[in-house]
Coordinates of C-alpha atoms and ligand atoms in Angstrom, one line a residue:
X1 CA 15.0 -12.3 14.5
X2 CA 15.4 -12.1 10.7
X3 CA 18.4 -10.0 9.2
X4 CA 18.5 -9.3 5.7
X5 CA 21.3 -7.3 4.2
X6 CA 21.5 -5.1 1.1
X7 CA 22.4 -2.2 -0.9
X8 CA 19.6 -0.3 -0.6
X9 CA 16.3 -0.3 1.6
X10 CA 13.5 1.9 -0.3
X11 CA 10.4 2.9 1.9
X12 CA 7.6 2.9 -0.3
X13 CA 6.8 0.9 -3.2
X14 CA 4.7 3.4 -4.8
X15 CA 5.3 4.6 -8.8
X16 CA 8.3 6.3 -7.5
X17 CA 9.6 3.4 -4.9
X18 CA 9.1 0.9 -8.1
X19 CA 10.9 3.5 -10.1
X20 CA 13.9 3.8 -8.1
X21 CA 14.8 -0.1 -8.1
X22 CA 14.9 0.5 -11.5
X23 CA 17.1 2.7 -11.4
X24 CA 19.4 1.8 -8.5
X25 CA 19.5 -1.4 -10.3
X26 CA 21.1 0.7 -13.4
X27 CA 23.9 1.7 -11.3
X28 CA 24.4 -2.3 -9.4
X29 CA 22.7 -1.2 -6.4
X30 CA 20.5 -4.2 -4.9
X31 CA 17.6 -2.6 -3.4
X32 CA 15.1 -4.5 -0.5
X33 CA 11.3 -2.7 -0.9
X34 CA 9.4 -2.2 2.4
X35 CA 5.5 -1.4 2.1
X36 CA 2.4 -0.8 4.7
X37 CA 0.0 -1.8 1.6
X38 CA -0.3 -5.8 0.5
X39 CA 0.8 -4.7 -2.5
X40 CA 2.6 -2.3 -5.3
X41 CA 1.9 0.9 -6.4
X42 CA 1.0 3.5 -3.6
X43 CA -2.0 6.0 -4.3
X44 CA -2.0 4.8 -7.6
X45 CA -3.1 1.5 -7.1
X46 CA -5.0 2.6 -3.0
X47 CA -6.7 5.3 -4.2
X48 CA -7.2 5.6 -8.2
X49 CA -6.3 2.3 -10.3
X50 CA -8.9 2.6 -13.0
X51 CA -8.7 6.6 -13.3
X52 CA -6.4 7.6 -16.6
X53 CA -3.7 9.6 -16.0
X54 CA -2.8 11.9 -18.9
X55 CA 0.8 13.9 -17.4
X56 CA 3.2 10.1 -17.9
X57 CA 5.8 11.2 -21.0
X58 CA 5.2 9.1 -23.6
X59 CA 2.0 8.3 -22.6
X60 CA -1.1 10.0 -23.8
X61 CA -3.2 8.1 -21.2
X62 CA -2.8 4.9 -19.0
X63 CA -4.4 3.6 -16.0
X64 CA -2.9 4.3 -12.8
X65 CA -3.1 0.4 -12.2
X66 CA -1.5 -0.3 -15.8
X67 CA 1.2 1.9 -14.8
X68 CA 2.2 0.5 -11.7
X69 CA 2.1 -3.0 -13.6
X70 CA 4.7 -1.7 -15.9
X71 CA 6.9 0.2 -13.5
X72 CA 7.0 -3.3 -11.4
X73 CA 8.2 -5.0 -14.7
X74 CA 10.6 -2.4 -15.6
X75 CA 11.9 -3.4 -12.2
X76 CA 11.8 -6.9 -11.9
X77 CA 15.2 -7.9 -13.8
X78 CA 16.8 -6.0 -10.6
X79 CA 14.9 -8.4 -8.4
X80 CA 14.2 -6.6 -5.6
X81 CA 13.1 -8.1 -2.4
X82 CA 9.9 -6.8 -1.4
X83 CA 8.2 -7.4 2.3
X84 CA 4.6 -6.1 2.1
X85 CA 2.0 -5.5 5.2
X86 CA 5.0 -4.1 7.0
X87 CA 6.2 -0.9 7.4
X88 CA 9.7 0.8 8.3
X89 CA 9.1 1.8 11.7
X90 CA 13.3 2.9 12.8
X91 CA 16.5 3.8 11.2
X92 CA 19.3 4.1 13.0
X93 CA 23.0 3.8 12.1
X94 CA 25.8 1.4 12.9
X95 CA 29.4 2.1 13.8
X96 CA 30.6 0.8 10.1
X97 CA 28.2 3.7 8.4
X98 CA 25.3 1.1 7.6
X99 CA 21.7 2.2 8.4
X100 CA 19.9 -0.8 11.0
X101 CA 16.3 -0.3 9.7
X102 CA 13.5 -2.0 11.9
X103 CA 10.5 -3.3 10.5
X104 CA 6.9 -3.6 12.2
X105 CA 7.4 -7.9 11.5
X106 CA 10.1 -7.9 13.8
X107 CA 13.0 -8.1 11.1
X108 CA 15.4 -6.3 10.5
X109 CA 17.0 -4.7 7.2
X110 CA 21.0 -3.7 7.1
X111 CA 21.7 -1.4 4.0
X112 CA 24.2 0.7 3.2
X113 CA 21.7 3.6 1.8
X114 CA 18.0 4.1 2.3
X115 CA 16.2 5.7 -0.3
X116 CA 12.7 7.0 0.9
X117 CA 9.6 7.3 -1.1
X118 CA 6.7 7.2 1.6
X119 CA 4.6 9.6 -0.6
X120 CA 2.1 10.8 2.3
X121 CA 3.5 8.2 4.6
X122 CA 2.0 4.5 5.0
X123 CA -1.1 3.8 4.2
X124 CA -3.5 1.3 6.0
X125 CA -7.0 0.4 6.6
X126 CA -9.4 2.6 8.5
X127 CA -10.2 -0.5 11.6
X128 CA -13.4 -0.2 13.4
X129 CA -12.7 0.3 16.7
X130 CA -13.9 -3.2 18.0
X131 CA -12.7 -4.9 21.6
X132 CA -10.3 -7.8 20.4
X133 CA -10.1 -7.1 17.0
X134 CA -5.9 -7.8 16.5
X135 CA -6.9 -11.2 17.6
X136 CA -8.8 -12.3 14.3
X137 CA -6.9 -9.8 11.8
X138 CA -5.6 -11.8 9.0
X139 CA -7.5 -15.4 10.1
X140 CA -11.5 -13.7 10.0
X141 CA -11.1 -10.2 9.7
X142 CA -9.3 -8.8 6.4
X143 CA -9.3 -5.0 4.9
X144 CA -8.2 -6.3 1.5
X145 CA -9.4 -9.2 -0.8
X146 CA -6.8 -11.3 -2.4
X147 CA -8.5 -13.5 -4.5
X148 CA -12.2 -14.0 -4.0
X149 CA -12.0 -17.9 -4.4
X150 CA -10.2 -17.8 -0.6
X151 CA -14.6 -17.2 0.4
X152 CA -15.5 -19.9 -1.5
X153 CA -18.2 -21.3 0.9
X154 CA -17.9 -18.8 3.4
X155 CA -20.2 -17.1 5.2
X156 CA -19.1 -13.0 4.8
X157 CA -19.8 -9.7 6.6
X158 CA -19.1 -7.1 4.5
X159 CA -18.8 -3.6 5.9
X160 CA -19.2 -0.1 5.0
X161 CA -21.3 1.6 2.2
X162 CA -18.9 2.9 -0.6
X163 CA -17.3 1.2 -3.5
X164 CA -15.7 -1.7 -2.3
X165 CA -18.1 -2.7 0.1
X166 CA -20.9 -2.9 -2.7
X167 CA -18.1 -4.4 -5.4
X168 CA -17.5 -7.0 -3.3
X169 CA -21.1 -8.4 -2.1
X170 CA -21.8 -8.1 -5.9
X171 CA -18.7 -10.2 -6.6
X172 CA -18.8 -12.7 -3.4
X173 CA -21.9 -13.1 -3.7
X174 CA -20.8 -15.3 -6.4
X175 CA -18.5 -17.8 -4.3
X176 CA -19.9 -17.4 -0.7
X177 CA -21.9 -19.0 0.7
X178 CA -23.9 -16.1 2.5
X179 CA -23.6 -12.4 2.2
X180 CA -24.7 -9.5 4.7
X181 CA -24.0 -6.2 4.2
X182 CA -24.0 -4.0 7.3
X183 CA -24.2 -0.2 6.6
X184 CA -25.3 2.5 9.0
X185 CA -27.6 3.7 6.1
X186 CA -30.2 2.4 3.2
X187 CA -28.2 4.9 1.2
X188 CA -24.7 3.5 -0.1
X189 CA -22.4 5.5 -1.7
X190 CA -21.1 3.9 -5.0
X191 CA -21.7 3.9 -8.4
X192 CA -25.8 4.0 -8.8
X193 CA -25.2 0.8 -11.8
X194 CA -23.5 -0.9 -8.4
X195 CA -26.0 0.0 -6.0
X196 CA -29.0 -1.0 -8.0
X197 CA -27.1 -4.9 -8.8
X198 CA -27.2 -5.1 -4.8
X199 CA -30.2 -4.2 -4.6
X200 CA -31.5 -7.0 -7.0
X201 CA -29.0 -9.5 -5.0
X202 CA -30.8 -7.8 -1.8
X203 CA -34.7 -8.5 -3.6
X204 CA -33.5 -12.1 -5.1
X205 CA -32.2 -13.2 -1.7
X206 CA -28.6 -13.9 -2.7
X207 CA -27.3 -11.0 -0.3
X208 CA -28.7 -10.0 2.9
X209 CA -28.6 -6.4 3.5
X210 CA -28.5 -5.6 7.4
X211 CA -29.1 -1.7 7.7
X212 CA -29.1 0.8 9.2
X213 CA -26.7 -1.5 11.9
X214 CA -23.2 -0.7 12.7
X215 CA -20.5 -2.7 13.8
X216 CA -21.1 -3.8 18.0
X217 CA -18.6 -6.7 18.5
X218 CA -17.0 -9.6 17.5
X219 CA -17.3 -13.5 18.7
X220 CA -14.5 -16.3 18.3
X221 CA -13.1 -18.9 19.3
X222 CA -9.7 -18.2 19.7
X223 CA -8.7 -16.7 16.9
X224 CA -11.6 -18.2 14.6
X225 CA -14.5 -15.8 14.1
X226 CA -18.0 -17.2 14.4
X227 CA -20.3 -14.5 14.7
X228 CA -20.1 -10.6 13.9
X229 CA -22.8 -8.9 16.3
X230 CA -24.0 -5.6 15.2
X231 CA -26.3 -3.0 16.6
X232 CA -29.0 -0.1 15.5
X233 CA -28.1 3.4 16.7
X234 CA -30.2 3.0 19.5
X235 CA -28.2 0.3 20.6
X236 CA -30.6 -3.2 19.7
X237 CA -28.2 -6.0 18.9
X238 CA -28.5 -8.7 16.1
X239 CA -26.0 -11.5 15.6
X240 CA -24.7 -12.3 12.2
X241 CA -23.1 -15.6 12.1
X242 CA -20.2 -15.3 10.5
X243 CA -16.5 -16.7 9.3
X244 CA -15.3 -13.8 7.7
X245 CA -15.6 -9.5 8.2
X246 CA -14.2 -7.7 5.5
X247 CA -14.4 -4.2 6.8
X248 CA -14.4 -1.7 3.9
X249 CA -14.1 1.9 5.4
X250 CA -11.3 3.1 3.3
X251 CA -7.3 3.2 3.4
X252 CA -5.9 6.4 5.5
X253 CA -2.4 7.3 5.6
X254 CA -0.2 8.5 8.1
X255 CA 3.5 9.9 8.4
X256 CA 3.6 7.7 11.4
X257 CA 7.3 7.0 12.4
X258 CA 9.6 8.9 9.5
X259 CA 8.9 11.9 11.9
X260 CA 10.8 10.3 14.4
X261 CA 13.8 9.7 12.5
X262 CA 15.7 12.6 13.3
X263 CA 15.6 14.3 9.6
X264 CA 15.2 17.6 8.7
X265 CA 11.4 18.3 7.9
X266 CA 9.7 21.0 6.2
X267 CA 6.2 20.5 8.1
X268 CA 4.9 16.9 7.2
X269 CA 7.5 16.3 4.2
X270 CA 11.6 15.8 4.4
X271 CA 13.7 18.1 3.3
X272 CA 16.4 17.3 0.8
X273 CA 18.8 19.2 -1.5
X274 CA 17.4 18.7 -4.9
X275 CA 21.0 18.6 -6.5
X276 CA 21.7 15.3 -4.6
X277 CA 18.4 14.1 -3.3
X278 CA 20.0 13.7 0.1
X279 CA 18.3 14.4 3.2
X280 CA 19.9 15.5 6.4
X281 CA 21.2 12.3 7.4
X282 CA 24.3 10.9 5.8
X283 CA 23.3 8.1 2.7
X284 CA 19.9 8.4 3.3
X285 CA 18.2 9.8 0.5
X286 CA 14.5 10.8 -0.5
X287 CA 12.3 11.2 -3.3
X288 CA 8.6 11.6 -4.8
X289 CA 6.0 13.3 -2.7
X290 CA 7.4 12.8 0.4
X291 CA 10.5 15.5 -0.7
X292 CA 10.7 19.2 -0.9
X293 CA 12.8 21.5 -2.0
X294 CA 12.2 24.7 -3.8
X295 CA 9.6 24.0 -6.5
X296 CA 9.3 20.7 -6.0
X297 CA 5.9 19.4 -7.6
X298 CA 4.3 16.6 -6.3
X299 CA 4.2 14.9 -9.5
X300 CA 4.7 11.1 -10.7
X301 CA 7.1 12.5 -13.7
X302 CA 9.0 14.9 -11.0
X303 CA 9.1 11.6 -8.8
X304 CA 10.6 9.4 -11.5
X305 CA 13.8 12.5 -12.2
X306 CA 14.2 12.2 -8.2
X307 CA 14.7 8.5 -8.3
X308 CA 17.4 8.6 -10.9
X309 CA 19.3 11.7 -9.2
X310 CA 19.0 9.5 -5.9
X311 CA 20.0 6.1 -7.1
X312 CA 23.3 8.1 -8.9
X313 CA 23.7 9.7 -5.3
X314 CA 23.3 6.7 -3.5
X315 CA 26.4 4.7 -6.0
X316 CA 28.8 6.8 -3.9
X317 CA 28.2 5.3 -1.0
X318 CA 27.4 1.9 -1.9
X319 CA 30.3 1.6 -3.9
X320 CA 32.9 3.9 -2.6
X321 CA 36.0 4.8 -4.6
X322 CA 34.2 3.5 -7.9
X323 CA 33.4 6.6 -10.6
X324 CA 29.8 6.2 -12.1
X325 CA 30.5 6.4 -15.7
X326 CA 27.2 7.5 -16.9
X327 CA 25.7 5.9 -20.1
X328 CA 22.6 5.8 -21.5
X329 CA 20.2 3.0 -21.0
X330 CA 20.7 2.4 -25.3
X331 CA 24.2 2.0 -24.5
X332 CA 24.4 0.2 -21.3
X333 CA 21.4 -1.9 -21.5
X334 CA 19.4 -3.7 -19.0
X335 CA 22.1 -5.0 -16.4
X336 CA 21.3 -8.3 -16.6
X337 CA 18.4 -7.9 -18.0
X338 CA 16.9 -8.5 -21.0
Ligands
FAD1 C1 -6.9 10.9 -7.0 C2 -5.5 11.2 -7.4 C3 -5.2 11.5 -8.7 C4 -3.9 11.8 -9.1 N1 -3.6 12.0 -10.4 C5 -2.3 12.3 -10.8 C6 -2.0 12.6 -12.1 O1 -2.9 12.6 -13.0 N2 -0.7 12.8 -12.4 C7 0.3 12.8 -11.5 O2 1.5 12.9 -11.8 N3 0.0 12.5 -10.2 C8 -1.3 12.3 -9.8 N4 -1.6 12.1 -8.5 C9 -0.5 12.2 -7.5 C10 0.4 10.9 -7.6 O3 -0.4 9.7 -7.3 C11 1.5 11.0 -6.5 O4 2.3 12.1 -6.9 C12 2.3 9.7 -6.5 O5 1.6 8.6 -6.1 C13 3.5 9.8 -5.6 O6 4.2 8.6 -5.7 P1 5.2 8.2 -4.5 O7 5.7 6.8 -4.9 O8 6.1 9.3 -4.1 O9 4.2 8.0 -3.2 P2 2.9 7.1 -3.0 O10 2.2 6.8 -4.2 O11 2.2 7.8 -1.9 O12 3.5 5.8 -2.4 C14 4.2 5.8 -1.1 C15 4.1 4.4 -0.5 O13 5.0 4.4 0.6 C16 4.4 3.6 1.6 N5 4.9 4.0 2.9 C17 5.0 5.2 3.5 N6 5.6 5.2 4.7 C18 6.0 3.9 4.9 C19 6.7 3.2 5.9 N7 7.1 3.9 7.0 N8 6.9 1.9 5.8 C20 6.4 1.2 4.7 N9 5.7 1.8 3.7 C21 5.5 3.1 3.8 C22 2.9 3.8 1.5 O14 2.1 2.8 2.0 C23 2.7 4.0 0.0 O15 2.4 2.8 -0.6 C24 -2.9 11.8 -8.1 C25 -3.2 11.5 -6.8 C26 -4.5 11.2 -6.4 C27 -4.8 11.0 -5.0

């Protein structure tokens, strides 16, 4: 079993959980970053990266995904550990005062503070409910594409009708070596430009579009895919051979174990005390949507205040004994930074 031990665990590394290594790094607290998502930036980058936001100071408008990029640099001279695909699934505390947080990968991270910033709680892919399907997750069957040069050759059953689905046959259809779309309807919801490309893929033969099917079952050996069979809604099957099923039916996200922690909620959010951040439990400390207090707006600016009045919370505990002289980042600088 893999221990790692730290200052500071942070649950989320949305703007506000990329925001709070910042700043826990401004006060020498070394900060671990768990996430459900494969990657930075929370709703910002799962649910909105090309929309402009207009309400970031100093900003008159940026893209959701250009601001996670620079809240992940304004982190990165703190170096924090980050373990993606995983989410914090226990806290509980040791004799010597340090919270034993357990991971979904079977590791488990020691820290002397845990700073939560779960947002809505973890978000993860909406799986079709298909016999077997743990078995080929992550070798045939993937909710997320990397880099499209890992289907060079492939053959590649996309699924689902909205955005991504129709992005990605466009895109693959580039690399692969065979495309089928399966949707439930002719109709696809996504951009009409999108739809109509597809379309012309669909007409030129590049893309073969398999509707109205549905997802039936999955065929392997092992754990290597080789066919994806699908059915009509009055149940005649096709087979699709297949290496790869990309199933793209959206990201949902769920509370899932904070609930169990044992801290004071106020219905699906944690409580704190907005003059400290903390939460019921002793060093642990939350901030960003997931808090409430009186007033509280679930906002990315009111998220970035809670991290700093966290991480100064958390410097107590983390270095007991030791008074925070507060400076200015003009005075102080980057710590070790640049
Ligand atoms: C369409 C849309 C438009 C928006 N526009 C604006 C806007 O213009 N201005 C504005 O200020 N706000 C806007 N918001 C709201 C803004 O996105 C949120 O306030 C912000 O994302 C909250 O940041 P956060 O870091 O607290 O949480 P999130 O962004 O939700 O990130 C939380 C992260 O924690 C992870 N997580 C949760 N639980 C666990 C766990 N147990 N283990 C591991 N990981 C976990 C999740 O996977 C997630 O990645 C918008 C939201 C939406 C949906």
């Amino acid at each position: 079993m893999t221990l790692h031990e730290t200052d500071a665990l942070v649950v989320g590394a949305g703007p506000v959980g990329l925001f709070t290594v910042f700043q826990c790094g401004m006060v020498k607290i070394r900060c671990h970053v768990v996430d459900a998502l494969e990657a930075v930036g929370g709703q910002c980058s799962a649910l909105y990266p090309e929309k402009p936001i207009y309400d970031i100071p100093g900003h008159p408008s940026i893209l959701a995904a250009d601001l996670v990029e620079r809240l992940a640099e304004q982190a990165a001279p703190f170096a924090p550990v980050y373990h993606f695909s995983t989410q914090v699934e226990s806290l509980a505390r040791d004799a010597d005062g340090r919270w034993r947080c357990g991971l979904s990968n079977g590791a488990t991270v020691l820290a002397k503070v845990v700073i939560i910033a779960a947002g809505g709680g973890a978000f993860g892919p909406n799986r079709p409910p298909l016999d077997g399907l743990e078995r080929f997750e992550g070798k045939g069957v993937f909710y997320m594409v990397r880099k499209r040069e890992d289907f060079r050759g492939k053959r590649v059953v996309i699924a689902g009708g909205g955005d991504s689905a129709v992005d990605w046959a466009i895109s693959l259809a580039e690399v692969a070596a065979k495309v089928m779309v399966v949707h439930r309807r002719p109709k696809f919801r996504a951009a009409p430009d999108s739809e109509q490309r597809l379309k012309q893929l669909a007409e030129a033969g590049t893309v073969d579009l398999v509707v109205p099917y549905q997802l039936h079952s999955l065929d392997g050996d092992g754990d290597r895919l080789s066919a994806v069979v699908v059915a009509t809604l009055e149940g005649e099957t096709r087979r699709l051979e297949a290496d790869v099923l990309l199933p793209f039916f959206g990201l949902s996200s769920n509370l899932g174990p904070i609930a169990e922690w044992g801290l004071d909620m106020d219905r699906s959010v944690i409580a704190i005390d907005p003059a400290t951040g903390a939460t019921s439990a002793p060093g642990v400390f939350a901030a960003g949507d997931i808090c409430a207090y009186p007033g509280k707006l679930k906002l990315i600016l009111a998220g970035f205040a809670e991290a700093a009045r966290a991480a100064h919370s958390a410097y107590d505990v983390v270095h007991p004994g030791e008074a925070l002289h507060f400076e200015h980042s003009t005075t102080s600088g980057v710590p070790g930074g640049k």
